[in-house]
Amino acid sequence: MEIQIKPMAAQHAQDVQRLSEQLGYPLAIEQIEDNIRKVISAKDNSALVAIADEKIVGWIHGFKAMLLETNPFIEIGGLVVDENHRGKGVGRKLIERIKEWSLETGIHDIRVRSNVKRKEAHQFYRNNGFTETKEQKVFRLKL
Ligand SMILES: CC(C)(COP(=O)(O)OP(=O)(O)OC[C@H]1O[C@@H](n2cnc3c(N)ncnc32)[C@H](O)[C@@H]1OP(=O)(O)O)[C@@H](O)C(=O)NCCC(=O)NCCS
């Protein structure tokens, strides 16, 4: 299967929405499109789609995280591969591109937060050279 990686564009909103639902994040198409426009025009962000058989089969979003107490790092904000195209190297290719972009921006540290329930994703990250550094709880305040 030939996999092409391309920059994400607003016209990909429908596919991004479909895949985001598989990730467990259903969102209105208008909101997804707005998010894409903002992300792709923002500095220090990289959003990519994977194309196979002329269809979008995955996406990834990485961004530069600036915290006070650590050196800057790239965080993977989201990654999903279509459930019918998993296990074929699509996720690895998306990660490879984010690694290249990270090095281009001079950052040698990539991090990802992954729900403790996503055991398969954890194995995926291990197989792609990531090591587990900590478990954490996420707190949220809705206003
Ligand atoms: C996790 C995910 C992105 C992996 O994408 P993928 O295209 O299926 O992965 P690849 O085919 O590129 O696999 C790359 C490596 O990870 C391993 N891997 C991938 N999925 C795996 C699974 N379910 N269980 C065990 N290992 C897995 C592969 O075996 C391969 O390793 P190897 O070549 O050393 O054998 C995909 O399964 C997915 O979208 N899952 C649902 C959403 C999700 O959990 N996203 C991550 C949120 S943090």
JSON list of C-alpha atoms and ligand atoms in Angstrom, two decimals:
[
{"chain": "A", "resi": 1, "resn": "MET", "atom": "CA", "xyz": [0.00, 0.00, 0.00]},
{"chain": "A", "resi": 2, "resn": "GLU", "atom": "CA", "xyz": [1.46, 3.32, -1.04]},
{"chain": "A", "resi": 3, "resn": "ILE", "atom": "CA", "xyz": [1.09, 5.97, 1.65]},
{"chain": "A", "resi": 4, "resn": "GLN", "atom": "CA", "xyz": [1.46, 9.67, 0.92]},
{"chain": "A", "resi": 5, "resn": "ILE", "atom": "CA", "xyz": [1.78, 12.26, 3.66]},
{"chain": "A", "resi": 6, "resn": "LYS", "atom": "CA", "xyz": [0.49, 15.77, 2.94]},
{"chain": "A", "resi": 7, "resn": "PRO", "atom": "CA", "xyz": [-0.17, 18.95, 4.90]},
{"chain": "A", "resi": 8, "resn": "MET", "atom": "CA", "xyz": [-3.69, 19.08, 6.29]},
{"chain": "A", "resi": 9, "resn": "ALA", "atom": "CA", "xyz": [-6.08, 21.58, 4.66]},
{"chain": "A", "resi": 10, "resn": "ALA", "atom": "CA", "xyz": [-9.57, 22.87, 5.48]},
{"chain": "A", "resi": 11, "resn": "GLN", "atom": "CA", "xyz": [-10.99, 20.75, 2.65]},
{"chain": "A", "resi": 12, "resn": "HIS", "atom": "CA", "xyz": [-10.02, 17.64, 4.65]},
{"chain": "A", "resi": 13, "resn": "ALA", "atom": "CA", "xyz": [-12.50, 18.53, 7.41]},
{"chain": "A", "resi": 14, "resn": "GLN", "atom": "CA", "xyz": [-14.96, 15.75, 6.66]},
{"chain": "A", "resi": 15, "resn": "ASP", "atom": "CA", "xyz": [-12.30, 13.03, 6.75]},
{"chain": "A", "resi": 16, "resn": "VAL", "atom": "CA", "xyz": [-10.68, 14.52, 9.82]},
{"chain": "A", "resi": 17, "resn": "GLN", "atom": "CA", "xyz": [-14.11, 14.50, 11.47]},
{"chain": "A", "resi": 18, "resn": "ARG", "atom": "CA", "xyz": [-14.75, 10.86, 10.54]},
{"chain": "A", "resi": 19, "resn": "LEU", "atom": "CA", "xyz": [-11.39, 9.79, 11.95]},
{"chain": "A", "resi": 20, "resn": "SER", "atom": "CA", "xyz": [-11.74, 11.95, 15.05]},
{"chain": "A", "resi": 21, "resn": "GLU", "atom": "CA", "xyz": [-14.97, 10.11, 15.80]},
{"chain": "A", "resi": 22, "resn": "GLN", "atom": "CA", "xyz": [-13.02, 6.84, 15.71]},
{"chain": "A", "resi": 23, "resn": "LEU", "atom": "CA", "xyz": [-10.65, 8.41, 18.22]},
{"chain": "A", "resi": 24, "resn": "GLY", "atom": "CA", "xyz": [-13.65, 9.14, 20.44]},
{"chain": "A", "resi": 25, "resn": "TYR", "atom": "CA", "xyz": [-13.96, 12.87, 19.78]},
{"chain": "A", "resi": 26, "resn": "PRO", "atom": "CA", "xyz": [-17.18, 13.64, 17.88]},
{"chain": "A", "resi": 27, "resn": "LEU", "atom": "CA", "xyz": [-17.26, 17.29, 16.84]},
{"chain": "A", "resi": 28, "resn": "ALA", "atom": "CA", "xyz": [-19.39, 19.36, 14.44]},
{"chain": "A", "resi": 29, "resn": "ILE", "atom": "CA", "xyz": [-17.92, 19.73, 10.97]},
{"chain": "A", "resi": 30, "resn": "GLU", "atom": "CA", "xyz": [-17.92, 23.55, 11.24]},
{"chain": "A", "resi": 31, "resn": "GLN", "atom": "CA", "xyz": [-15.87, 23.35, 14.42]},
{"chain": "A", "resi": 32, "resn": "ILE", "atom": "CA", "xyz": [-13.41, 20.86, 12.89]},
{"chain": "A", "resi": 33, "resn": "GLU", "atom": "CA", "xyz": [-12.98, 23.10, 9.86]},
{"chain": "A", "resi": 34, "resn": "ASP", "atom": "CA", "xyz": [-12.40, 26.11, 12.06]},
{"chain": "A", "resi": 35, "resn": "ASN", "atom": "CA", "xyz": [-9.89, 24.15, 14.15]},
{"chain": "A", "resi": 36, "resn": "ILE", "atom": "CA", "xyz": [-8.01, 23.06, 11.04]},
{"chain": "A", "resi": 37, "resn": "ARG", "atom": "CA", "xyz": [-7.80, 26.62, 9.71]},
{"chain": "A", "resi": 38, "resn": "LYS", "atom": "CA", "xyz": [-6.45, 27.88, 13.02]},
{"chain": "A", "resi": 39, "resn": "VAL", "atom": "CA", "xyz": [-3.97, 25.03, 13.48]},
{"chain": "A", "resi": 40, "resn": "ILE", "atom": "CA", "xyz": [-2.54, 25.20, 9.98]},
{"chain": "A", "resi": 41, "resn": "SER", "atom": "CA", "xyz": [-2.05, 28.94, 10.16]},
{"chain": "A", "resi": 42, "resn": "ALA", "atom": "CA", "xyz": [-0.53, 28.83, 13.66]},
{"chain": "A", "resi": 43, "resn": "LYS", "atom": "CA", "xyz": [3.21, 29.04, 14.15]},
{"chain": "A", "resi": 44, "resn": "ASP", "atom": "CA", "xyz": [4.88, 25.94, 15.62]},
{"chain": "A", "resi": 45, "resn": "ASN", "atom": "CA", "xyz": [2.12, 23.54, 14.60]},
{"chain": "A", "resi": 46, "resn": "SER", "atom": "CA", "xyz": [2.23, 20.71, 12.10]},
{"chain": "A", "resi": 47, "resn": "ALA", "atom": "CA", "xyz": [-0.93, 18.93, 10.93]},
{"chain": "A", "resi": 48, "resn": "LEU", "atom": "CA", "xyz": [-0.61, 16.17, 8.35]},
{"chain": "A", "resi": 49, "resn": "VAL", "atom": "CA", "xyz": [-2.88, 13.70, 6.62]},
{"chain": "A", "resi": 50, "resn": "ALA", "atom": "CA", "xyz": [-1.99, 10.25, 5.29]},
{"chain": "A", "resi": 51, "resn": "ILE", "atom": "CA", "xyz": [-3.45, 9.27, 1.94]},
{"chain": "A", "resi": 52, "resn": "ALA", "atom": "CA", "xyz": [-3.77, 5.73, 0.58]},
{"chain": "A", "resi": 53, "resn": "ASP", "atom": "CA", "xyz": [-5.85, 4.59, -2.39]},
{"chain": "A", "resi": 54, "resn": "GLU", "atom": "CA", "xyz": [-6.77, 8.28, -2.85]},
{"chain": "A", "resi": 55, "resn": "LYS", "atom": "CA", "xyz": [-8.48, 8.33, 0.55]},
{"chain": "A", "resi": 56, "resn": "ILE", "atom": "CA", "xyz": [-7.48, 10.02, 3.77]},
{"chain": "A", "resi": 57, "resn": "VAL", "atom": "CA", "xyz": [-6.64, 7.19, 6.14]},
{"chain": "A", "resi": 58, "resn": "GLY", "atom": "CA", "xyz": [-5.02, 9.04, 9.03]},
{"chain": "A", "resi": 59, "resn": "TRP", "atom": "CA", "xyz": [-3.99, 12.33, 10.54]},
{"chain": "A", "resi": 60, "resn": "ILE", "atom": "CA", "xyz": [-1.54, 13.68, 13.08]},
{"chain": "A", "resi": 61, "resn": "HIS", "atom": "CA", "xyz": [-1.14, 17.02, 14.81]},
{"chain": "A", "resi": 62, "resn": "GLY", "atom": "CA", "xyz": [2.04, 18.11, 16.57]},
{"chain": "A", "resi": 63, "resn": "PHE", "atom": "CA", "xyz": [2.73, 21.41, 18.27]},
{"chain": "A", "resi": 64, "resn": "LYS", "atom": "CA", "xyz": [5.58, 23.06, 20.10]},
{"chain": "A", "resi": 65, "resn": "ALA", "atom": "CA", "xyz": [4.84, 23.15, 23.81]},
{"chain": "A", "resi": 66, "resn": "MET", "atom": "CA", "xyz": [6.35, 26.08, 25.71]},
{"chain": "A", "resi": 67, "resn": "LEU", "atom": "CA", "xyz": [6.30, 25.63, 29.46]},
{"chain": "A", "resi": 68, "resn": "LEU", "atom": "CA", "xyz": [8.17, 27.64, 32.05]},
{"chain": "A", "resi": 69, "resn": "GLU", "atom": "CA", "xyz": [9.83, 24.72, 33.76]},
{"chain": "A", "resi": 70, "resn": "THR", "atom": "CA", "xyz": [11.09, 22.57, 30.88]},
{"chain": "A", "resi": 71, "resn": "ASN", "atom": "CA", "xyz": [12.91, 22.96, 27.60]},
{"chain": "A", "resi": 72, "resn": "PRO", "atom": "CA", "xyz": [10.49, 23.29, 24.68]},
{"chain": "A", "resi": 73, "resn": "PHE", "atom": "CA", "xyz": [9.23, 19.99, 23.31]},
{"chain": "A", "resi": 74, "resn": "ILE", "atom": "CA", "xyz": [6.90, 18.81, 20.59]},
{"chain": "A", "resi": 75, "resn": "GLU", "atom": "CA", "xyz": [3.66, 17.34, 21.82]},
{"chain": "A", "resi": 76, "resn": "ILE", "atom": "CA", "xyz": [1.52, 15.08, 19.69]},
{"chain": "A", "resi": 77, "resn": "GLY", "atom": "CA", "xyz": [-1.95, 16.52, 20.18]},
{"chain": "A", "resi": 78, "resn": "GLY", "atom": "CA", "xyz": [-3.75, 13.85, 18.18]},
{"chain": "A", "resi": 79, "resn": "LEU", "atom": "CA", "xyz": [-3.05, 10.84, 16.01]},
{"chain": "A", "resi": 80, "resn": "VAL", "atom": "CA", "xyz": [-5.50, 8.44, 14.42]},
{"chain": "A", "resi": 81, "resn": "VAL", "atom": "CA", "xyz": [-5.42, 5.90, 11.62]},
{"chain": "A", "resi": 82, "resn": "ASP", "atom": "CA", "xyz": [-8.62, 4.63, 10.00]},
{"chain": "A", "resi": 83, "resn": "GLU", "atom": "CA", "xyz": [-9.69, 1.37, 11.64]},
{"chain": "A", "resi": 84, "resn": "ASN", "atom": "CA", "xyz": [-9.65, -0.38, 8.22]},
{"chain": "A", "resi": 85, "resn": "HIS", "atom": "CA", "xyz": [-6.07, 0.70, 7.54]},
{"chain": "A", "resi": 86, "resn": "ARG", "atom": "CA", "xyz": [-4.34, -0.05, 10.83]},
{"chain": "A", "resi": 87, "resn": "GLY", "atom": "CA", "xyz": [-1.27, -2.25, 11.08]},
{"chain": "A", "resi": 88, "resn": "LYS", "atom": "CA", "xyz": [0.01, -1.19, 7.65]},
{"chain": "A", "resi": 89, "resn": "GLY", "atom": "CA", "xyz": [2.59, 1.38, 8.65]},
{"chain": "A", "resi": 90, "resn": "VAL", "atom": "CA", "xyz": [0.42, 4.51, 8.32]},
{"chain": "A", "resi": 91, "resn": "GLY", "atom": "CA", "xyz": [0.85, 5.58, 11.95]},
{"chain": "A", "resi": 92, "resn": "ARG", "atom": "CA", "xyz": [4.60, 5.01, 11.77]},
{"chain": "A", "resi": 93, "resn": "LYS", "atom": "CA", "xyz": [4.88, 7.15, 8.68]},
{"chain": "A", "resi": 94, "resn": "LEU", "atom": "CA", "xyz": [2.95, 10.00, 10.32]},
{"chain": "A", "resi": 95, "resn": "ILE", "atom": "CA", "xyz": [5.21, 9.80, 13.37]},
{"chain": "A", "resi": 96, "resn": "GLU", "atom": "CA", "xyz": [8.31, 9.78, 11.13]},
{"chain": "A", "resi": 97, "resn": "ARG", "atom": "CA", "xyz": [7.17, 13.04, 9.51]},
{"chain": "A", "resi": 98, "resn": "ILE", "atom": "CA", "xyz": [6.57, 14.67, 12.86]},
{"chain": "A", "resi": 99, "resn": "LYS", "atom": "CA", "xyz": [10.04, 13.54, 13.93]},
{"chain": "A", "resi": 100, "resn": "GLU", "atom": "CA", "xyz": [11.53, 15.19, 10.84]},
{"chain": "A", "resi": 101, "resn": "TRP", "atom": "CA", "xyz": [9.59, 18.40, 11.48]},
{"chain": "A", "resi": 102, "resn": "SER", "atom": "CA", "xyz": [10.64, 18.38, 15.12]},
{"chain": "A", "resi": 103, "resn": "LEU", "atom": "CA", "xyz": [14.32, 18.11, 14.17]},
{"chain": "A", "resi": 104, "resn": "GLU", "atom": "CA", "xyz": [13.87, 20.90, 11.59]},
{"chain": "A", "resi": 105, "resn": "THR", "atom": "CA", "xyz": [12.56, 23.14, 14.37]},
{"chain": "A", "resi": 106, "resn": "GLY", "atom": "CA", "xyz": [15.59, 22.19, 16.50]},
{"chain": "A", "resi": 107, "resn": "ILE", "atom": "CA", "xyz": [13.65, 20.14, 19.04]},
{"chain": "A", "resi": 108, "resn": "HIS", "atom": "CA", "xyz": [14.81, 16.68, 20.03]},
{"chain": "A", "resi": 109, "resn": "ASP", "atom": "CA", "xyz": [12.05, 15.80, 22.47]},
{"chain": "A", "resi": 110, "resn": "ILE", "atom": "CA", "xyz": [8.60, 14.53, 21.42]},
{"chain": "A", "resi": 111, "resn": "ARG", "atom": "CA", "xyz": [5.94, 13.69, 23.97]},
{"chain": "A", "resi": 112, "resn": "VAL", "atom": "CA", "xyz": [2.44, 12.28, 23.81]},
{"chain": "A", "resi": 113, "resn": "ARG", "atom": "CA", "xyz": [-0.22, 11.84, 26.47]},
{"chain": "A", "resi": 114, "resn": "SER", "atom": "CA", "xyz": [-2.20, 8.69, 25.92]},
{"chain": "A", "resi": 115, "resn": "ASN", "atom": "CA", "xyz": [-5.23, 7.52, 27.88]},
{"chain": "A", "resi": 116, "resn": "VAL", "atom": "CA", "xyz": [-4.33, 4.58, 30.15]},
{"chain": "A", "resi": 117, "resn": "LYS", "atom": "CA", "xyz": [-7.08, 2.60, 28.41]},
{"chain": "A", "resi": 118, "resn": "ARG", "atom": "CA", "xyz": [-5.36, 2.78, 24.99]},
{"chain": "A", "resi": 119, "resn": "LYS", "atom": "CA", "xyz": [-3.12, -0.24, 25.52]},
{"chain": "A", "resi": 120, "resn": "GLU", "atom": "CA", "xyz": [-2.66, -0.81, 21.79]},
{"chain": "A", "resi": 121, "resn": "ALA", "atom": "CA", "xyz": [-1.55, 2.76, 21.22]},
{"chain": "A", "resi": 122, "resn": "HIS", "atom": "CA", "xyz": [0.98, 2.33, 24.04]},
{"chain": "A", "resi": 123, "resn": "GLN", "atom": "CA", "xyz": [2.54, -0.63, 22.25]},
{"chain": "A", "resi": 124, "resn": "PHE", "atom": "CA", "xyz": [2.55, 1.40, 19.04]},
{"chain": "A", "resi": 125, "resn": "TYR", "atom": "CA", "xyz": [4.50, 4.20, 20.73]},
{"chain": "A", "resi": 126, "resn": "ARG", "atom": "CA", "xyz": [6.96, 1.72, 22.29]},
{"chain": "A", "resi": 127, "resn": "ASN", "atom": "CA", "xyz": [7.51, 0.11, 18.89]},
{"chain": "A", "resi": 128, "resn": "ASN", "atom": "CA", "xyz": [8.27, 3.56, 17.53]},
{"chain": "A", "resi": 129, "resn": "GLY", "atom": "CA", "xyz": [10.99, 4.30, 20.06]},
{"chain": "A", "resi": 130, "resn": "PHE", "atom": "CA", "xyz": [9.01, 6.15, 22.76]},
{"chain": "A", "resi": 131, "resn": "THR", "atom": "CA", "xyz": [9.54, 5.26, 26.39]},
{"chain": "A", "resi": 132, "resn": "GLU", "atom": "CA", "xyz": [6.90, 5.61, 29.08]},
{"chain": "A", "resi": 133, "resn": "THR", "atom": "CA", "xyz": [7.85, 8.36, 31.54]},
{"chain": "A", "resi": 134, "resn": "LYS", "atom": "CA", "xyz": [4.84, 8.76, 33.84]},
{"chain": "A", "resi": 135, "resn": "GLU", "atom": "CA", "xyz": [1.14, 8.22, 34.45]},
{"chain": "A", "resi": 136, "resn": "GLN", "atom": "CA", "xyz": [-1.00, 11.19, 35.33]},
{"chain": "A", "resi": 137, "resn": "LYS", "atom": "CA", "xyz": [-4.55, 12.31, 36.06]},
{"chain": "A", "resi": 138, "resn": "VAL", "atom": "CA", "xyz": [-6.23, 15.02, 34.02]},
{"chain": "A", "resi": 139, "resn": "PHE", "atom": "CA", "xyz": [-8.39, 17.54, 35.85]},
{"chain": "A", "resi": 140, "resn": "ARG", "atom": "CA", "xyz": [-10.91, 19.72, 34.12]},
{"chain": "A", "resi": 141, "resn": "LEU", "atom": "CA", "xyz": [-13.00, 22.70, 35.18]},
{"chain": "A", "resi": 142, "resn": "LYS", "atom": "CA", "xyz": [-15.94, 23.54, 32.95]},
{"chain": "A", "resi": 143, "resn": "LEU", "atom": "CA", "xyz": [-17.01, 27.19, 33.10]},
{"chain": "B", "resi": 1, "resn": "LIG", "atom": "C1", "xyz": [-2.28, 3.69, 17.42]},
{"chain": "B", "resi": 1, "resn": "LIG", "atom": "C2", "xyz": [-2.45, 3.82, 15.90]},
{"chain": "B", "resi": 1, "resn": "LIG", "atom": "C3", "xyz": [-2.27, 5.30, 15.53]},
{"chain": "B", "resi": 1, "resn": "LIG", "atom": "C4", "xyz": [-1.37, 2.97, 15.21]},
{"chain": "B", "resi": 1, "resn": "LIG", "atom": "O1", "xyz": [-1.40, 3.21, 13.82]},
{"chain": "B", "resi": 1, "resn": "LIG", "atom": "P1", "xyz": [-1.09, 2.03, 12.76]},
{"chain": "B", "resi": 1, "resn": "LIG", "atom": "O2", "xyz": [-1.02, 2.63, 11.41]},
{"chain": "B", "resi": 1, "resn": "LIG", "atom": "O3", "xyz": [-2.06, 0.94, 12.96]},
{"chain": "B", "resi": 1, "resn": "LIG", "atom": "O4", "xyz": [0.36, 1.54, 13.23]},
{"chain": "B", "resi": 1, "resn": "LIG", "atom": "P2", "xyz": [1.55, 1.00, 12.32]},
{"chain": "B", "resi": 1, "resn": "LIG", "atom": "O5", "xyz": [0.98, 0.01, 11.35]},
{"chain": "B", "resi": 1, "resn": "LIG", "atom": "O6", "xyz": [2.30, 2.15, 11.75]},
{"chain": "B", "resi": 1, "resn": "LIG", "atom": "O7", "xyz": [2.43, 0.23, 13.38]},
{"chain": "B", "resi": 1, "resn": "LIG", "atom": "C5", "xyz": [3.72, 0.67, 13.78]},
{"chain": "B", "resi": 1, "resn": "LIG", "atom": "C6", "xyz": [4.22, -0.25, 14.87]},
{"chain": "B", "resi": 1, "resn": "LIG", "atom": "O8", "xyz": [3.35, -0.26, 16.01]},
{"chain": "B", "resi": 1, "resn": "LIG", "atom": "C7", "xyz": [2.85, -1.58, 16.24]},
{"chain": "B", "resi": 1, "resn": "LIG", "atom": "N1", "xyz": [1.43, -1.54, 16.52]},
{"chain": "B", "resi": 1, "resn": "LIG", "atom": "C8", "xyz": [0.49, -0.83, 15.84]},
{"chain": "B", "resi": 1, "resn": "LIG", "atom": "N2", "xyz": [-0.72, -1.09, 16.33]},
{"chain": "B", "resi": 1, "resn": "LIG", "atom": "C9", "xyz": [-0.55, -2.02, 17.30]},
{"chain": "B", "resi": 1, "resn": "LIG", "atom": "C10", "xyz": [-1.45, -2.73, 18.14]},
{"chain": "B", "resi": 1, "resn": "LIG", "atom": "N3", "xyz": [-2.76, -2.54, 18.07]},
{"chain": "B", "resi": 1, "resn": "LIG", "atom": "N4", "xyz": [-0.92, -3.59, 19.03]},
{"chain": "B", "resi": 1, "resn": "LIG", "atom": "C11", "xyz": [0.39, -3.82, 19.08]},
{"chain": "B", "resi": 1, "resn": "LIG", "atom": "N5", "xyz": [1.30, -3.20, 18.30]},
{"chain": "B", "resi": 1, "resn": "LIG", "atom": "C12", "xyz": [0.82, -2.32, 17.42]},
{"chain": "B", "resi": 1, "resn": "LIG", "atom": "C13", "xyz": [3.06, -2.31, 14.95]},
{"chain": "B", "resi": 1, "resn": "LIG", "atom": "O9", "xyz": [3.19, -3.69, 15.20]},
{"chain": "B", "resi": 1, "resn": "LIG", "atom": "C14", "xyz": [4.32, -1.70, 14.41]},
{"chain": "B", "resi": 1, "resn": "LIG", "atom": "O10", "xyz": [5.46, -2.23, 15.07]},
{"chain": "B", "resi": 1, "resn": "LIG", "atom": "P3", "xyz": [6.56, -3.13, 14.34]},
{"chain": "B", "resi": 1, "resn": "LIG", "atom": "O11", "xyz": [6.67, -2.65, 12.93]},
{"chain": "B", "resi": 1, "resn": "LIG", "atom": "O12", "xyz": [7.76, -2.89, 15.16]},
{"chain": "B", "resi": 1, "resn": "LIG", "atom": "O13", "xyz": [6.00, -4.49, 14.43]},
{"chain": "B", "resi": 1, "resn": "LIG", "atom": "C15", "xyz": [-3.84, 3.30, 15.43]},
{"chain": "B", "resi": 1, "resn": "LIG", "atom": "O14", "xyz": [-4.01, 1.99, 15.90]},
{"chain": "B", "resi": 1, "resn": "LIG", "atom": "C16", "xyz": [-5.01, 4.12, 15.91]},
{"chain": "B", "resi": 1, "resn": "LIG", "atom": "O15", "xyz": [-5.39, 5.09, 15.26]},
{"chain": "B", "resi": 1, "resn": "LIG", "atom": "N6", "xyz": [-5.62, 3.73, 17.06]},
{"chain": "B", "resi": 1, "resn": "LIG", "atom": "C17", "xyz": [-6.80, 4.40, 17.58]},
{"chain": "B", "resi": 1, "resn": "LIG", "atom": "C18", "xyz": [-6.53, 5.82, 17.98]},
{"chain": "B", "resi": 1, "resn": "LIG", "atom": "C19", "xyz": [-5.41, 5.95, 18.99]},
{"chain": "B", "resi": 1, "resn": "LIG", "atom": "O16", "xyz": [-5.31, 5.22, 19.96]},
{"chain": "B", "resi": 1, "resn": "LIG", "atom": "N7", "xyz": [-4.55, 6.99, 18.76]},
{"chain": "B", "resi": 1, "resn": "LIG", "atom": "C20", "xyz": [-3.46, 7.32, 19.65]},
{"chain": "B", "resi": 1, "resn": "LIG", "atom": "C21", "xyz": [-3.95, 8.28, 20.65]},
{"chain": "B", "resi": 1, "resn": "LIG", "atom": "S1", "xyz": [-2.67, 8.70, 21.83]}
]
